[in-house]
PDB file of C-alpha atoms in Angstrom:
ATOM      1  CA  MET A   1       0.019  -0.057   0.009  1.00 67.00           C
ATOM      2  CA  VAL A   2       1.260   3.441  -0.876  1.00 69.00           C
ATOM      3  CA  GLU A   3       1.744   5.816   2.004  1.00 74.00           C
ATOM      4  CA  LYS A   4       0.049   9.260   1.537  1.00 75.00           C
ATOM      5  CA  ARG A   5       2.573  12.093   1.968  1.00 82.00           C
ATOM      6  CA  THR A   6       1.553  15.047   4.080  1.00 87.00           C
ATOM      7  CA  LEU A   7       2.599  18.129   2.158  1.00 91.00           C
ATOM      8  CA  ASN A   8       0.583  20.934   3.685  1.00 95.00           C
ATOM      9  CA  ARG A   9      -0.710  22.107   7.107  1.00 96.00           C
ATOM     10  CA  ILE A  10      -3.886  23.791   5.971  1.00 97.00           C
ATOM     11  CA  LYS A  11      -6.061  21.705   8.175  1.00 96.00           C
ATOM     12  CA  SER A  12      -3.878  22.443  11.260  1.00 95.00           C
ATOM     13  CA  VAL A  13      -3.731  26.184  10.592  1.00 96.00           C
ATOM     14  CA  LEU A  14      -7.479  26.314  10.112  1.00 97.00           C
ATOM     15  CA  ALA A  15      -7.911  24.611  13.514  1.00 96.00           C
ATOM     16  CA  ASP A  16      -5.365  26.973  15.128  1.00 96.00           C
ATOM     17  CA  LYS A  17      -7.332  29.964  13.770  1.00 97.00           C
ATOM     18  CA  ASP A  18     -10.709  28.458  14.742  1.00 98.00           C
ATOM     19  CA  LYS A  19     -11.850  28.498  11.053  1.00 98.00           C
ATOM     20  CA  THR A  20     -13.680  25.826   9.085  1.00 98.00           C
ATOM     21  CA  ASN A  21     -13.272  24.388   5.611  1.00 97.00           C
ATOM     22  CA  LEU A  22     -16.518  26.090   4.689  1.00 98.00           C
ATOM     23  CA  TRP A  23     -15.195  29.464   5.888  1.00 98.00           C
ATOM     24  CA  LEU A  24     -12.075  29.051   3.663  1.00 98.00           C
ATOM     25  CA  ALA A  25     -14.196  27.898   0.699  1.00 98.00           C
ATOM     26  CA  GLU A  26     -16.389  30.997   0.934  1.00 98.00           C
ATOM     27  CA  LYS A  27     -13.322  33.233   1.442  1.00 98.00           C
ATOM     28  CA  LEU A  28     -11.608  31.886  -1.605  1.00 98.00           C
ATOM     29  CA  GLY A  29     -14.690  31.337  -3.794  1.00 98.00           C
ATOM     30  CA  LYS A  30     -13.860  27.620  -4.007  1.00 97.00           C
ATOM     31  CA  ASN A  31     -16.007  24.442  -3.620  1.00 97.00           C
ATOM     32  CA  LYS A  32     -15.908  23.052  -0.033  1.00 97.00           C
ATOM     33  CA  SER A  33     -14.959  19.601  -1.453  1.00 98.00           C
ATOM     34  CA  THR A  34     -11.825  21.174  -2.953  1.00 98.00           C
ATOM     35  CA  ILE A  35     -10.835  22.566   0.378  1.00 98.00           C
ATOM     36  CA  SER A  36     -11.435  19.244   2.013  1.00 98.00           C
ATOM     37  CA  LYS A  37      -9.102  17.572  -0.468  1.00 97.00           C
ATOM     38  CA  TRP A  38      -6.389  20.096   0.366  1.00 97.00           C
ATOM     39  CA  CYS A  39      -6.958  19.514   4.084  1.00 96.00           C
ATOM     40  CA  THR A  40      -6.616  15.756   3.726  1.00 95.00           C
ATOM     41  CA  ASN A  41      -3.632  16.153   1.329  1.00 94.00           C
ATOM     42  CA  ASP A  42      -5.536  14.220  -1.410  1.00 95.00           C
ATOM     43  CA  GLN A  43      -4.783  17.209  -3.705  1.00 96.00           C
ATOM     44  CA  GLN A  44      -2.664  20.260  -3.392  1.00 96.00           C
ATOM     45  CA  PRO A  45      -3.500  23.882  -4.136  1.00 97.00           C
ATOM     46  CA  THR A  46      -1.582  25.798  -6.751  1.00 97.00           C
ATOM     47  CA  LEU A  47       1.231  28.006  -5.494  1.00 97.00           C
ATOM     48  CA  GLU A  48      -0.866  31.049  -6.273  1.00 98.00           C
ATOM     49  CA  THR A  49      -3.806  29.681  -4.281  1.00 98.00           C
ATOM     50  CA  LEU A  50      -1.451  28.705  -1.395  1.00 98.00           C
ATOM     51  CA  PHE A  51      -0.564  32.432  -1.137  1.00 98.00           C
ATOM     52  CA  ASP A  52      -4.330  33.333  -1.152  1.00 98.00           C
ATOM     53  CA  ILE A  53      -4.917  30.832   1.669  1.00 98.00           C
ATOM     54  CA  ALA A  54      -2.078  32.302   3.682  1.00 98.00           C
ATOM     55  CA  GLU A  55      -3.494  35.818   3.207  1.00 98.00           C
ATOM     56  CA  ALA A  56      -6.979  34.686   4.232  1.00 98.00           C
ATOM     57  CA  LEU A  57      -5.655  33.051   7.347  1.00 98.00           C
ATOM     58  CA  GLU A  58      -3.200  35.911   8.055  1.00 97.00           C
ATOM     59  CA  VAL A  59      -0.152  33.663   8.196  1.00 97.00           C
ATOM     60  CA  ASN A  60       3.111  33.419   6.339  1.00 96.00           C
ATOM     61  CA  VAL A  61       2.864  30.939   3.459  1.00 96.00           C
ATOM     62  CA  CYS A  62       5.681  28.935   4.983  1.00 95.00           C
ATOM     63  CA  GLU A  63       3.414  28.043   7.876  1.00 95.00           C
ATOM     64  CA  LEU A  64       1.164  26.157   5.490  1.00 96.00           C
ATOM     65  CA  LEU A  65       3.917  23.864   4.341  1.00 94.00           C
ATOM     66  CA  ILE A  66       5.545  20.860   5.961  1.00 82.00           C
ATOM     67  CA  SER A  67       9.302  21.267   6.440  1.00 70.00           C
ATOM     68  CA  LYS A  68      11.448  18.271   5.376  1.00 62.00           C
ATOM     69  CA  LYS A  69      13.322  18.775   8.709  1.00 63.00           C
ATOM     70  CA  LYS A  70      10.193  17.866  10.573  1.00 52.00           C
ATOM     71  CA  MET A  71       9.575  14.697   8.532  1.00 50.00           C
TER      72      MET A  71
END
């Protein structure tokens, strides 16, 4: 079985900010199922969208990414 890699921390940052997937979907004008796929790392947002997410959550884009040092 192939192990799924965790590439982003969107779900964790949403929780830290007391925000929901639905809130982020509405803020970005995206479908809530798309946000869910990002949060579960089934899909990844584009680099441009990652910056939009960081802006919406008022964090540095680096906080949304998993560092190889932590892996």
